Amino acid sequence: MSRIPVWFDTDIGVDDAAALLVLSRTPEAEVMGISTVAGNVPMERAYDNARKVAALAGLTCPVYRGAAGPLYQELKTALHVHGEDGLGGAVLPPSPAPERSEAAWDALYRAAVAAGGALEVVAVGPLTNLAIAFGKYPDLKDRVRRILLMGGAARGGNVTPAAEFNIHVDPHAAQMVFKSGVPIVMCGLDVTERAYLTAEEVAEIGSHDTPVCRFFRDCTADLLNYHLQRGEAGILLHDVCPVAYLTHPELFRGEEAGVYVETRGTITTGKTVTDLWSDKQFPVKNAVVVLDVDRPAWASYVRDTLVNG
Ligand code: RIB
Ligand code: CA
């Protein structure tokens, strides 16, 4: 069975780390490279975190530095959610892997060329790296099979009432990605706010005495409490959704739609505008907007992958 070549782009915070661990234990996927972008944490911190989590996961793929900030806006981080270190205070040893000097967008393009059109990109942070890559390499859009991203929302937002964090941080980059012509699977808040693990489910994973399960327990502890204290049912593992969708779309429900990003609104900047429920339709259905998940089945998949992977 030929494996899916996958590129992972991340602002690696807590749910990103969970997503990378699940991806690393997905037998159908081969991680060709990891790129880091400023978002939850500054890019240098994301680069260091990605190298450490990749080493924990047993991944030998290269990790690259990407954009230290959005294309045009000031960077807004989410340290208050993910902790100053971005990993909830969980401690990992330094990575033994050599550092890479090549820029993320150049490495991504090389990987796309090498994959012969089969490369799938999982993007779980602001989309700055992808936008730069599409701008520098006009033929990249023809070399990426699909982008599965965590970002946006057909309804609502978690930074403003209109915008989700990844899109809000860099709406201009997001608009470039949604207009690129590459088929998109958009795992927005519509589905990711239903993709949670309960305290009991997290504790059960953490009860297994393996380095990955122990790290998952330690890394998620504060964020789990953050959600529980807000009266929510558990920890939202937003970024795990596009990873799970990559090989198990049957866990989800989505609809094809036209989706574009507001970049100039005073109230609505960063909103992913979809035509899902409007009479007026966009001319192109450029995305599958994922709207729901079979949470128990998804939770079992995440648990089994982390525990048995
Ligand atoms: O809005 C949730 C998204 O913002 C997730 O990707 C999380 O890691 C943060 O980057
Ligand atoms: Ca993220």
PDB file of C-alpha atoms and ligand atoms in Angstrom:
ATOM      1  CA  MET A   1       0.000   0.000   0.000  1.00  0.00           C
ATOM      2  CA  SER A   2       1.542   3.337  -1.005  1.00  0.00           C
ATOM      3  CA  ARG A   3       1.456   5.822   1.834  1.00  0.00           C
ATOM      4  CA  ILE A   4       0.085   9.346   1.559  1.00  0.00           C
ATOM      5  CA  PRO A   5       2.935  11.917   1.485  1.00  0.00           C
ATOM      6  CA  VAL A   6       1.996  14.553   4.060  1.00  0.00           C
ATOM      7  CA  TRP A   7       3.438  17.972   4.972  1.00  0.00           C
ATOM      8  CA  PHE A   8       2.550  19.268   8.458  1.00  0.00           C
ATOM      9  CA  ASP A   9       2.474  23.060   8.998  1.00  0.00           C
ATOM     10  CA  THR A  10       2.044  24.151  12.592  1.00  0.00           C
ATOM     11  CA  ASP A  11       2.212  26.859  15.262  1.00  0.00           C
ATOM     12  CA  ILE A  12       2.745  24.040  17.694  1.00  0.00           C
ATOM     13  CA  GLY A  13       0.825  24.469  20.788  1.00  0.00           C
ATOM     14  CA  VAL A  14      -0.905  21.798  22.771  1.00  0.00           C
ATOM     15  CA  ASP A  15      -3.505  20.567  20.281  1.00  0.00           C
ATOM     16  CA  ASP A  16      -0.955  20.792  17.475  1.00  0.00           C
ATOM     17  CA  ALA A  17       1.318  18.485  19.468  1.00  0.00           C
ATOM     18  CA  ALA A  18      -1.524  15.997  19.900  1.00  0.00           C
ATOM     19  CA  ALA A  19      -2.214  16.218  16.164  1.00  0.00           C
ATOM     20  CA  LEU A  20       1.431  15.551  15.282  1.00  0.00           C
ATOM     21  CA  LEU A  21       1.538  12.551  17.612  1.00  0.00           C
ATOM     22  CA  VAL A  22      -1.616  11.123  16.007  1.00  0.00           C
ATOM     23  CA  LEU A  23      -0.251  11.819  12.510  1.00  0.00           C
ATOM     24  CA  SER A  24       3.054  10.122  13.367  1.00  0.00           C
ATOM     25  CA  ARG A  25       1.069   7.019  14.347  1.00  0.00           C
ATOM     26  CA  THR A  26      -1.101   6.982  11.224  1.00  0.00           C
ATOM     27  CA  PRO A  27       0.298   4.094   9.151  1.00  0.00           C
ATOM     28  CA  GLU A  28      -1.281   5.341   5.927  1.00  0.00           C
ATOM     29  CA  ALA A  29       0.616   8.630   6.136  1.00  0.00           C
ATOM     30  CA  GLU A  30       4.289   9.413   5.549  1.00  0.00           C
ATOM     31  CA  VAL A  31       5.321  12.750   7.058  1.00  0.00           C
ATOM     32  CA  MET A  32       7.691  14.317   4.520  1.00  0.00           C
ATOM     33  CA  GLY A  33       8.383  17.481   6.475  1.00  0.00           C
ATOM     34  CA  ILE A  34       7.210  19.819   9.201  1.00  0.00           C
ATOM     35  CA  SER A  35       7.136  23.610   8.910  1.00  0.00           C
ATOM     36  CA  THR A  36       6.609  26.021  11.763  1.00  0.00           C
ATOM     37  CA  VAL A  37       4.834  29.352  11.813  1.00  0.00           C
ATOM     38  CA  ALA A  38       4.176  32.076  14.384  1.00  0.00           C
ATOM     39  CA  GLY A  39       0.749  31.750  15.944  1.00  0.00           C
ATOM     40  CA  ASN A  40       0.072  30.156  19.313  1.00  0.00           C
ATOM     41  CA  VAL A  41       3.704  30.896  20.122  1.00  0.00           C
ATOM     42  CA  PRO A  42       6.498  32.837  18.361  1.00  0.00           C
ATOM     43  CA  MET A  43       7.978  30.922  15.434  1.00  0.00           C
ATOM     44  CA  GLU A  44      11.293  30.090  17.131  1.00  0.00           C
ATOM     45  CA  ARG A  45       9.362  28.497  19.999  1.00  0.00           C
ATOM     46  CA  ALA A  46       7.194  26.591  17.518  1.00  0.00           C
ATOM     47  CA  TYR A  47      10.355  25.404  15.730  1.00  0.00           C
ATOM     48  CA  ASP A  48      11.887  24.163  18.984  1.00  0.00           C
ATOM     49  CA  ASN A  49       8.605  22.531  20.055  1.00  0.00           C
ATOM     50  CA  ALA A  50       8.105  20.817  16.699  1.00  0.00           C
ATOM     51  CA  ARG A  51      11.611  19.343  16.805  1.00  0.00           C
ATOM     52  CA  LYS A  52      11.089  18.031  20.323  1.00  0.00           C
ATOM     53  CA  VAL A  53       7.644  16.532  19.649  1.00  0.00           C
ATOM     54  CA  ALA A  54       8.856  15.026  16.349  1.00  0.00           C
ATOM     55  CA  ALA A  55      11.721  13.349  18.237  1.00  0.00           C
ATOM     56  CA  LEU A  56       9.277  12.032  20.862  1.00  0.00           C
ATOM     57  CA  ALA A  57       7.068  10.714  18.056  1.00  0.00           C
ATOM     58  CA  GLY A  58      10.011   8.961  16.421  1.00  0.00           C
ATOM     59  CA  LEU A  59       9.692  11.052  13.269  1.00  0.00           C
ATOM     60  CA  THR A  60      12.909  11.501  11.295  1.00  0.00           C
ATOM     61  CA  CYS A  61      11.525  14.009   8.785  1.00  0.00           C
ATOM     62  CA  PRO A  62      13.121  17.477   8.659  1.00  0.00           C
ATOM     63  CA  VAL A  63      11.658  20.443  10.532  1.00  0.00           C
ATOM     64  CA  TYR A  64      11.884  23.948   9.089  1.00  0.00           C
ATOM     65  CA  ARG A  65      11.530  27.524  10.289  1.00  0.00           C
ATOM     66  CA  GLY A  66       8.793  29.529   8.579  1.00  0.00           C
ATOM     67  CA  ALA A  67       7.236  32.933   8.982  1.00  0.00           C
ATOM     68  CA  ALA A  68       7.894  34.860  12.194  1.00  0.00           C
ATOM     69  CA  GLY A  69       4.694  36.843  11.720  1.00  0.00           C
ATOM     70  CA  PRO A  70       1.674  37.445   9.508  1.00  0.00           C
ATOM     71  CA  LEU A  71       1.990  38.941   6.032  1.00  0.00           C
ATOM     72  CA  TYR A  72       0.708  42.390   6.957  1.00  0.00           C
ATOM     73  CA  GLN A  73      -0.609  42.364  10.522  1.00  0.00           C
ATOM     74  CA  GLU A  74       1.049  42.382  13.927  1.00  0.00           C
ATOM     75  CA  LEU A  75       1.415  38.904  15.440  1.00  0.00           C
ATOM     76  CA  LYS A  76      -1.109  37.904  18.094  1.00  0.00           C
ATOM     77  CA  THR A  77      -0.120  34.800  20.083  1.00  0.00           C
ATOM     78  CA  ALA A  78      -2.163  32.524  22.371  1.00  0.00           C
ATOM     79  CA  LEU A  79       0.361  31.963  25.142  1.00  0.00           C
ATOM     80  CA  HIS A  80      -2.414  32.400  27.701  1.00  0.00           C
ATOM     81  CA  VAL A  81      -4.015  29.251  26.326  1.00  0.00           C
ATOM     82  CA  HIS A  82      -1.015  27.061  25.502  1.00  0.00           C
ATOM     83  CA  GLY A  83       1.417  28.250  28.165  1.00  0.00           C
ATOM     84  CA  GLU A  84       4.593  30.312  27.797  1.00  0.00           C
ATOM     85  CA  ASP A  85       6.365  27.287  26.289  1.00  0.00           C
ATOM     86  CA  GLY A  86       3.416  26.340  24.068  1.00  0.00           C
ATOM     87  CA  LEU A  87       3.321  22.775  25.401  1.00  0.00           C
ATOM     88  CA  GLY A  88       1.440  23.321  28.640  1.00  0.00           C
ATOM     89  CA  GLY A  89       4.647  23.144  30.638  1.00  0.00           C
ATOM     90  CA  ALA A  90       5.361  19.553  29.626  1.00  0.00           C
ATOM     91  CA  VAL A  91       9.107  18.950  29.472  1.00  0.00           C
ATOM     92  CA  LEU A  92      10.759  17.187  26.548  1.00  0.00           C
ATOM     93  CA  PRO A  93      14.457  16.567  25.890  1.00  0.00           C
ATOM     94  CA  PRO A  94      16.133  18.586  23.131  1.00  0.00           C
ATOM     95  CA  SER A  95      15.945  17.084  19.659  1.00  0.00           C
ATOM     96  CA  PRO A  96      19.092  15.257  18.486  1.00  0.00           C
ATOM     97  CA  ALA A  97      18.228  16.075  14.855  1.00  0.00           C
ATOM     98  CA  PRO A  98      20.338  18.609  12.954  1.00  0.00           C
ATOM     99  CA  GLU A  99      18.873  22.075  12.473  1.00  0.00           C
ATOM    100  CA  ARG A 100      17.835  23.078   8.953  1.00  0.00           C
ATOM    101  CA  SER A 101      18.612  26.456   7.391  1.00  0.00           C
ATOM    102  CA  GLU A 102      16.267  26.168   4.394  1.00  0.00           C
ATOM    103  CA  ALA A 103      13.094  28.253   4.640  1.00  0.00           C
ATOM    104  CA  ALA A 104       9.837  26.388   5.140  1.00  0.00           C
ATOM    105  CA  TRP A 105       8.281  27.555   1.859  1.00  0.00           C
ATOM    106  CA  ASP A 106      11.292  26.435  -0.172  1.00  0.00           C
ATOM    107  CA  ALA A 107      11.349  23.021   1.507  1.00  0.00           C
ATOM    108  CA  LEU A 108       7.591  22.636   1.047  1.00  0.00           C
ATOM    109  CA  TYR A 109       7.944  23.336  -2.684  1.00  0.00           C
ATOM    110  CA  ARG A 110      10.766  20.811  -3.021  1.00  0.00           C
ATOM    111  CA  ALA A 111       8.664  18.190  -1.240  1.00  0.00           C
ATOM    112  CA  ALA A 112       5.700  18.901  -3.512  1.00  0.00           C
ATOM    113  CA  VAL A 113       7.849  18.475  -6.611  1.00  0.00           C
ATOM    114  CA  ALA A 114       9.330  15.246  -5.261  1.00  0.00           C
ATOM    115  CA  ALA A 115       5.861  13.853  -4.428  1.00  0.00           C
ATOM    116  CA  GLY A 116       4.762  14.206  -8.040  1.00  0.00           C
ATOM    117  CA  GLY A 117       1.415  15.844  -7.258  1.00  0.00           C
ATOM    118  CA  ALA A 118       0.427  13.495  -4.419  1.00  0.00           C
ATOM    119  CA  LEU A 119       1.453  15.728  -1.500  1.00  0.00           C
ATOM    120  CA  GLU A 120      -1.285  16.546   1.010  1.00  0.00           C
ATOM    121  CA  VAL A 121      -0.744  19.472   3.371  1.00  0.00           C
ATOM    122  CA  VAL A 122      -2.127  19.444   6.915  1.00  0.00           C
ATOM    123  CA  ALA A 123      -2.103  23.038   8.160  1.00  0.00           C
ATOM    124  CA  VAL A 124      -3.027  23.692  11.758  1.00  0.00           C
ATOM    125  CA  GLY A 125      -1.830  27.229  12.373  1.00  0.00           C
ATOM    126  CA  PRO A 126      -1.982  30.587  10.617  1.00  0.00           C
ATOM    127  CA  LEU A 127      -1.533  30.040   6.871  1.00  0.00           C
ATOM    128  CA  THR A 128       1.381  32.432   6.365  1.00  0.00           C
ATOM    129  CA  ASN A 129       3.875  29.780   5.203  1.00  0.00           C
ATOM    130  CA  LEU A 130       1.502  28.381   2.612  1.00  0.00           C
ATOM    131  CA  ALA A 131       0.675  31.851   1.292  1.00  0.00           C
ATOM    132  CA  ILE A 132       4.366  32.688   0.910  1.00  0.00           C
ATOM    133  CA  ALA A 133       4.957  29.364  -0.842  1.00  0.00           C
ATOM    134  CA  PHE A 134       2.073  29.930  -3.264  1.00  0.00           C
ATOM    135  CA  GLY A 135       3.337  33.448  -3.977  1.00  0.00           C
ATOM    136  CA  LYS A 136       6.940  32.375  -4.592  1.00  0.00           C
ATOM    137  CA  TYR A 137       6.106  29.260  -6.600  1.00  0.00           C
ATOM    138  CA  PRO A 138       3.097  29.851  -8.907  1.00  0.00           C
ATOM    139  CA  ASP A 139       3.070  26.189  -9.990  1.00  0.00           C
ATOM    140  CA  LEU A 140       2.803  24.912  -6.403  1.00  0.00           C
ATOM    141  CA  LYS A 141      -1.001  25.027  -6.615  1.00  0.00           C
ATOM    142  CA  ASP A 142      -0.790  22.329  -9.298  1.00  0.00           C
ATOM    143  CA  ARG A 143       1.523  20.179  -7.203  1.00  0.00           C
ATOM    144  CA  VAL A 144      -0.487  19.953  -3.946  1.00  0.00           C
ATOM    145  CA  ARG A 145      -3.282  17.371  -4.025  1.00  0.00           C
ATOM    146  CA  ARG A 146      -5.246  18.722  -1.055  1.00  0.00           C
ATOM    147  CA  ILE A 147      -4.969  21.035   1.944  1.00  0.00           C
ATOM    148  CA  LEU A 148      -6.599  19.833   5.158  1.00  0.00           C
ATOM    149  CA  LEU A 149      -6.662  22.740   7.555  1.00  0.00           C
ATOM    150  CA  MET A 150      -7.886  23.625  10.993  1.00  0.00           C
ATOM    151  CA  GLY A 151      -9.228  27.136  10.720  1.00  0.00           C
ATOM    152  CA  GLY A 152     -12.223  29.351  10.278  1.00  0.00           C
ATOM    153  CA  ALA A 153     -15.852  28.711  11.056  1.00  0.00           C
ATOM    154  CA  ALA A 154     -19.016  28.747   9.018  1.00  0.00           C
ATOM    155  CA  ARG A 155     -20.642  30.184  12.125  1.00  0.00           C
ATOM    156  CA  GLY A 156     -19.056  32.066  15.019  1.00  0.00           C
ATOM    157  CA  GLY A 157     -15.507  32.615  16.148  1.00  0.00           C
ATOM    158  CA  ASN A 158     -13.160  32.206  19.097  1.00  0.00           C
ATOM    159  CA  VAL A 159     -11.166  35.443  18.821  1.00  0.00           C
ATOM    160  CA  THR A 160     -14.057  37.668  17.759  1.00  0.00           C
ATOM    161  CA  PRO A 161     -17.691  36.715  17.162  1.00  0.00           C
ATOM    162  CA  ALA A 162     -16.738  36.458  13.487  1.00  0.00           C
ATOM    163  CA  ALA A 163     -13.248  34.950  13.388  1.00  0.00           C
ATOM    164  CA  GLU A 164     -11.293  31.883  14.468  1.00  0.00           C
ATOM    165  CA  PHE A 165      -7.697  32.283  15.710  1.00  0.00           C
ATOM    166  CA  ASN A 166      -5.685  30.771  12.813  1.00  0.00           C
ATOM    167  CA  ILE A 167      -7.516  32.832  10.211  1.00  0.00           C
ATOM    168  CA  HIS A 168      -7.713  35.959  12.379  1.00  0.00           C
ATOM    169  CA  VAL A 169      -3.939  36.001  12.924  1.00  0.00           C
ATOM    170  CA  ASP A 170      -3.296  36.188   9.175  1.00  0.00           C
ATOM    171  CA  PRO A 171      -6.470  36.731   7.126  1.00  0.00           C
ATOM    172  CA  HIS A 172      -4.539  37.838   4.035  1.00  0.00           C
ATOM    173  CA  ALA A 173      -2.592  34.579   3.968  1.00  0.00           C
ATOM    174  CA  ALA A 174      -5.784  32.604   4.499  1.00  0.00           C
ATOM    175  CA  GLN A 175      -7.484  34.388   1.598  1.00  0.00           C
ATOM    176  CA  MET A 176      -4.540  33.490  -0.673  1.00  0.00           C
ATOM    177  CA  VAL A 177      -4.849  29.843   0.336  1.00  0.00           C
ATOM    178  CA  PHE A 178      -8.625  29.692  -0.176  1.00  0.00           C
ATOM    179  CA  LYS A 179      -8.181  31.362  -3.599  1.00  0.00           C
ATOM    180  CA  SER A 180      -5.268  29.109  -4.611  1.00  0.00           C
ATOM    181  CA  GLY A 181      -7.431  26.558  -6.395  1.00  0.00           C
ATOM    182  CA  VAL A 182      -6.104  23.680  -4.287  1.00  0.00           C
ATOM    183  CA  PRO A 183      -9.000  21.583  -2.904  1.00  0.00           C
ATOM    184  CA  ILE A 184      -9.458  22.379   0.772  1.00  0.00           C
ATOM    185  CA  VAL A 185     -10.918  20.443   3.679  1.00  0.00           C
ATOM    186  CA  MET A 186     -11.816  23.120   6.215  1.00  0.00           C
ATOM    187  CA  CYS A 187     -12.076  21.830   9.786  1.00  0.00           C
ATOM    188  CA  GLY A 188     -13.410  24.966  11.403  1.00  0.00           C
ATOM    189  CA  LEU A 189     -14.897  25.578  14.815  1.00  0.00           C
ATOM    190  CA  ASP A 190     -18.180  24.101  13.583  1.00  0.00           C
ATOM    191  CA  VAL A 191     -16.637  20.664  13.970  1.00  0.00           C
ATOM    192  CA  THR A 192     -13.610  21.246  16.206  1.00  0.00           C
ATOM    193  CA  GLU A 193     -15.704  22.602  19.076  1.00  0.00           C
ATOM    194  CA  ARG A 194     -17.376  19.166  19.081  1.00  0.00           C
ATOM    195  CA  ALA A 195     -14.011  17.340  18.996  1.00  0.00           C
ATOM    196  CA  TYR A 196     -13.198  17.121  22.658  1.00  0.00           C
ATOM    197  CA  LEU A 197     -11.833  14.554  25.073  1.00  0.00           C
ATOM    198  CA  THR A 198     -13.340  14.367  28.542  1.00  0.00           C
ATOM    199  CA  ALA A 199     -11.193  14.442  31.667  1.00  0.00           C
ATOM    200  CA  GLU A 200     -11.812  10.703  32.029  1.00  0.00           C
ATOM    201  CA  GLU A 201     -10.717  10.009  28.440  1.00  0.00           C
ATOM    202  CA  VAL A 202      -7.549  12.087  28.895  1.00  0.00           C
ATOM    203  CA  ALA A 203      -6.803  10.338  32.194  1.00  0.00           C
ATOM    204  CA  GLU A 204      -7.209   6.919  30.579  1.00  0.00           C
ATOM    205  CA  ILE A 205      -4.730   7.798  27.838  1.00  0.00           C
ATOM    206  CA  GLY A 206      -2.350   9.218  30.440  1.00  0.00           C
ATOM    207  CA  SER A 207      -2.594   6.035  32.501  1.00  0.00           C
ATOM    208  CA  HIS A 208      -0.548   4.133  29.919  1.00  0.00           C
ATOM    209  CA  ASP A 209       3.132   4.167  30.885  1.00  0.00           C
ATOM    210  CA  THR A 210       4.662   5.205  27.556  1.00  0.00           C
ATOM    211  CA  PRO A 211       6.589   8.391  26.759  1.00  0.00           C
ATOM    212  CA  VAL A 212       3.873   9.537  24.326  1.00  0.00           C
ATOM    213  CA  CYS A 213       0.990   8.948  26.747  1.00  0.00           C
ATOM    214  CA  ARG A 214       2.845  10.530  29.640  1.00  0.00           C
ATOM    215  CA  PHE A 215       3.645  13.599  27.507  1.00  0.00           C
ATOM    216  CA  PHE A 216       0.024  13.785  26.301  1.00  0.00           C
ATOM    217  CA  ARG A 217      -1.146  13.746  29.919  1.00  0.00           C
ATOM    218  CA  ASP A 218       1.316  16.428  31.017  1.00  0.00           C
ATOM    219  CA  CYS A 219       0.921  18.630  27.941  1.00  0.00           C
ATOM    220  CA  THR A 220      -2.890  18.706  28.066  1.00  0.00           C
ATOM    221  CA  ALA A 221      -3.410  19.126  31.828  1.00  0.00           C
ATOM    222  CA  ASP A 222      -3.624  22.926  31.959  1.00  0.00           C
ATOM    223  CA  LEU A 223      -5.620  23.285  28.736  1.00  0.00           C
ATOM    224  CA  LEU A 224      -8.082  20.638  29.936  1.00  0.00           C
ATOM    225  CA  ASN A 225      -8.609  22.624  33.138  1.00  0.00           C
ATOM    226  CA  TYR A 226      -8.964  25.817  31.072  1.00  0.00           C
ATOM    227  CA  HIS A 227     -11.868  24.259  29.181  1.00  0.00           C
ATOM    228  CA  LEU A 228     -13.451  22.607  32.231  1.00  0.00           C
ATOM    229  CA  GLN A 229     -13.361  25.881  34.161  1.00  0.00           C
ATOM    230  CA  ARG A 230     -15.270  27.461  31.263  1.00  0.00           C
ATOM    231  CA  GLY A 231     -17.961  24.842  31.781  1.00  0.00           C
ATOM    232  CA  GLU A 232     -17.038  22.891  28.661  1.00  0.00           C
ATOM    233  CA  ALA A 233     -17.199  19.105  28.426  1.00  0.00           C
ATOM    234  CA  GLY A 234     -13.493  18.576  27.854  1.00  0.00           C
ATOM    235  CA  ILE A 235     -10.332  19.631  26.026  1.00  0.00           C
ATOM    236  CA  LEU A 236     -10.878  20.765  22.444  1.00  0.00           C
ATOM    237  CA  LEU A 237      -8.323  19.032  20.223  1.00  0.00           C
ATOM    238  CA  HIS A 238      -9.001  21.287  17.231  1.00  0.00           C
ATOM    239  CA  ASP A 239      -5.901  20.307  15.251  1.00  0.00           C
ATOM    240  CA  VAL A 240      -6.499  16.577  15.520  1.00  0.00           C
ATOM    241  CA  CYS A 241      -9.545  16.950  13.254  1.00  0.00           C
ATOM    242  CA  PRO A 242      -7.763  17.483   9.910  1.00  0.00           C
ATOM    243  CA  VAL A 243      -5.324  14.696  10.813  1.00  0.00           C
ATOM    244  CA  ALA A 244      -8.184  12.288  11.543  1.00  0.00           C
ATOM    245  CA  TYR A 245     -10.059  13.396   8.406  1.00  0.00           C
ATOM    246  CA  LEU A 246      -6.998  12.559   6.269  1.00  0.00           C
ATOM    247  CA  THR A 247      -7.548   8.821   6.687  1.00  0.00           C
ATOM    248  CA  HIS A 248     -10.956   8.589   8.376  1.00  0.00           C
ATOM    249  CA  PRO A 249     -13.361  11.008   6.684  1.00  0.00           C
ATOM    250  CA  GLU A 250     -16.171   8.652   7.661  1.00  0.00           C
ATOM    251  CA  LEU A 251     -15.936  10.032  11.205  1.00  0.00           C
ATOM    252  CA  PHE A 252     -17.084  13.423   9.940  1.00  0.00           C
ATOM    253  CA  ARG A 253     -19.870  15.135   8.024  1.00  0.00           C
ATOM    254  CA  GLY A 254     -19.121  17.991   5.667  1.00  0.00           C
ATOM    255  CA  GLU A 255     -20.570  19.912   2.757  1.00  0.00           C
ATOM    256  CA  GLU A 256     -18.998  21.382  -0.340  1.00  0.00           C
ATOM    257  CA  ALA A 257     -19.081  25.178  -0.329  1.00  0.00           C
ATOM    258  CA  GLY A 258     -17.498  28.319  -1.598  1.00  0.00           C
ATOM    259  CA  VAL A 259     -15.360  29.833   1.167  1.00  0.00           C
ATOM    260  CA  TYR A 260     -13.463  33.122   1.136  1.00  0.00           C
ATOM    261  CA  VAL A 261     -11.891  35.274   3.823  1.00  0.00           C
ATOM    262  CA  GLU A 262     -12.789  38.812   4.889  1.00  0.00           C
ATOM    263  CA  THR A 263      -9.576  40.860   5.047  1.00  0.00           C
ATOM    264  CA  ARG A 264     -10.869  44.427   5.363  1.00  0.00           C
ATOM    265  CA  GLY A 265     -13.781  44.351   7.809  1.00  0.00           C
ATOM    266  CA  THR A 266     -13.638  46.313  11.012  1.00  0.00           C
ATOM    267  CA  ILE A 267     -15.832  43.788  12.838  1.00  0.00           C
ATOM    268  CA  THR A 268     -15.482  40.818  10.489  1.00  0.00           C
ATOM    269  CA  THR A 269     -11.774  40.659   9.604  1.00  0.00           C
ATOM    270  CA  GLY A 270     -10.722  37.000   9.539  1.00  0.00           C
ATOM    271  CA  LYS A 271     -14.208  35.648   8.968  1.00  0.00           C
ATOM    272  CA  THR A 272     -14.429  32.670   6.618  1.00  0.00           C
ATOM    273  CA  VAL A 273     -17.482  33.569   4.589  1.00  0.00           C
ATOM    274  CA  THR A 274     -19.236  30.468   3.216  1.00  0.00           C
ATOM    275  CA  ASP A 275     -22.236  30.152   0.908  1.00  0.00           C
ATOM    276  CA  LEU A 276     -23.575  27.129   2.775  1.00  0.00           C
ATOM    277  CA  TRP A 277     -26.818  28.813   3.806  1.00  0.00           C
ATOM    278  CA  SER A 278     -27.144  31.719   1.413  1.00  0.00           C
ATOM    279  CA  ASP A 279     -29.192  32.073  -1.746  1.00  0.00           C
ATOM    280  CA  LYS A 280     -26.274  33.866  -3.325  1.00  0.00           C
ATOM    281  CA  GLN A 281     -23.615  31.254  -4.123  1.00  0.00           C
ATOM    282  CA  PHE A 282     -19.958  31.731  -4.868  1.00  0.00           C
ATOM    283  CA  PRO A 283     -19.020  30.591  -8.404  1.00  0.00           C
ATOM    284  CA  VAL A 284     -16.579  27.943  -7.182  1.00  0.00           C
ATOM    285  CA  LYS A 285     -16.979  25.262  -4.485  1.00  0.00           C
ATOM    286  CA  ASN A 286     -13.368  25.424  -3.267  1.00  0.00           C
ATOM    287  CA  ALA A 287     -13.758  23.599   0.039  1.00  0.00           C
ATOM    288  CA  VAL A 288     -15.434  20.843   1.977  1.00  0.00           C
ATOM    289  CA  VAL A 289     -16.606  22.555   5.145  1.00  0.00           C
ATOM    290  CA  VAL A 290     -16.632  19.957   7.923  1.00  0.00           C
ATOM    291  CA  LEU A 291     -19.620  20.513  10.196  1.00  0.00           C
ATOM    292  CA  ASP A 292     -19.890  17.528  12.516  1.00  0.00           C
ATOM    293  CA  VAL A 293     -18.008  14.576  13.974  1.00  0.00           C
ATOM    294  CA  ASP A 294     -18.996  11.246  15.532  1.00  0.00           C
ATOM    295  CA  ARG A 295     -17.301  12.245  18.758  1.00  0.00           C
ATOM    296  CA  PRO A 296     -17.263   8.883  20.521  1.00  0.00           C
ATOM    297  CA  ALA A 297     -15.809   7.183  17.451  1.00  0.00           C
ATOM    298  CA  TRP A 298     -13.307  10.027  16.973  1.00  0.00           C
ATOM    299  CA  ALA A 299     -12.290   9.859  20.635  1.00  0.00           C
ATOM    300  CA  SER A 300     -11.749   6.097  20.362  1.00  0.00           C
ATOM    301  CA  TYR A 301      -9.645   6.621  17.236  1.00  0.00           C
ATOM    302  CA  VAL A 302      -7.492   9.242  18.968  1.00  0.00           C
ATOM    303  CA  ARG A 303      -7.098   7.060  22.058  1.00  0.00           C
ATOM    304  CA  ASP A 304      -6.241   3.911  20.132  1.00  0.00           C
ATOM    305  CA  THR A 305      -3.749   5.769  17.930  1.00  0.00           C
ATOM    306  CA  LEU A 306      -1.941   7.371  20.868  1.00  0.00           C
ATOM    307  CA  VAL A 307      -1.980   4.266  23.063  1.00  0.00           C
ATOM    308  CA  ASN A 308      -1.368   1.540  20.500  1.00  0.00           C
ATOM    309  CA  GLY A 309       0.396   3.469  17.746  1.00  0.00           C
TER     310      GLY A 309
HETATM  311  O1  RIB B   1      -8.664  28.193  16.979  1.00  0.00           O
HETATM  312  C1  RIB B   1      -7.940  27.017  17.276  1.00  0.00           C
HETATM  313  C2  RIB B   1      -6.634  27.019  16.562  1.00  0.00           C
HETATM  314  O2  RIB B   1      -5.819  28.069  17.059  1.00  0.00           O
HETATM  315  C3  RIB B   1      -5.823  25.735  16.809  1.00  0.00           C
HETATM  316  O3  RIB B   1      -5.024  25.468  15.693  1.00  0.00           O
HETATM  317  C4  RIB B   1      -4.955  26.084  17.975  1.00  0.00           C
HETATM  318  O4  RIB B   1      -3.737  25.330  18.002  1.00  0.00           O
HETATM  319  C5  RIB B   1      -4.650  27.523  17.674  1.00  0.00           C
HETATM  320  O5  RIB B   1      -3.580  27.558  16.739  1.00  0.00           O
HETATM  321 CA    CA B   2      -2.592  25.194  15.948  1.00  0.00          CA
END
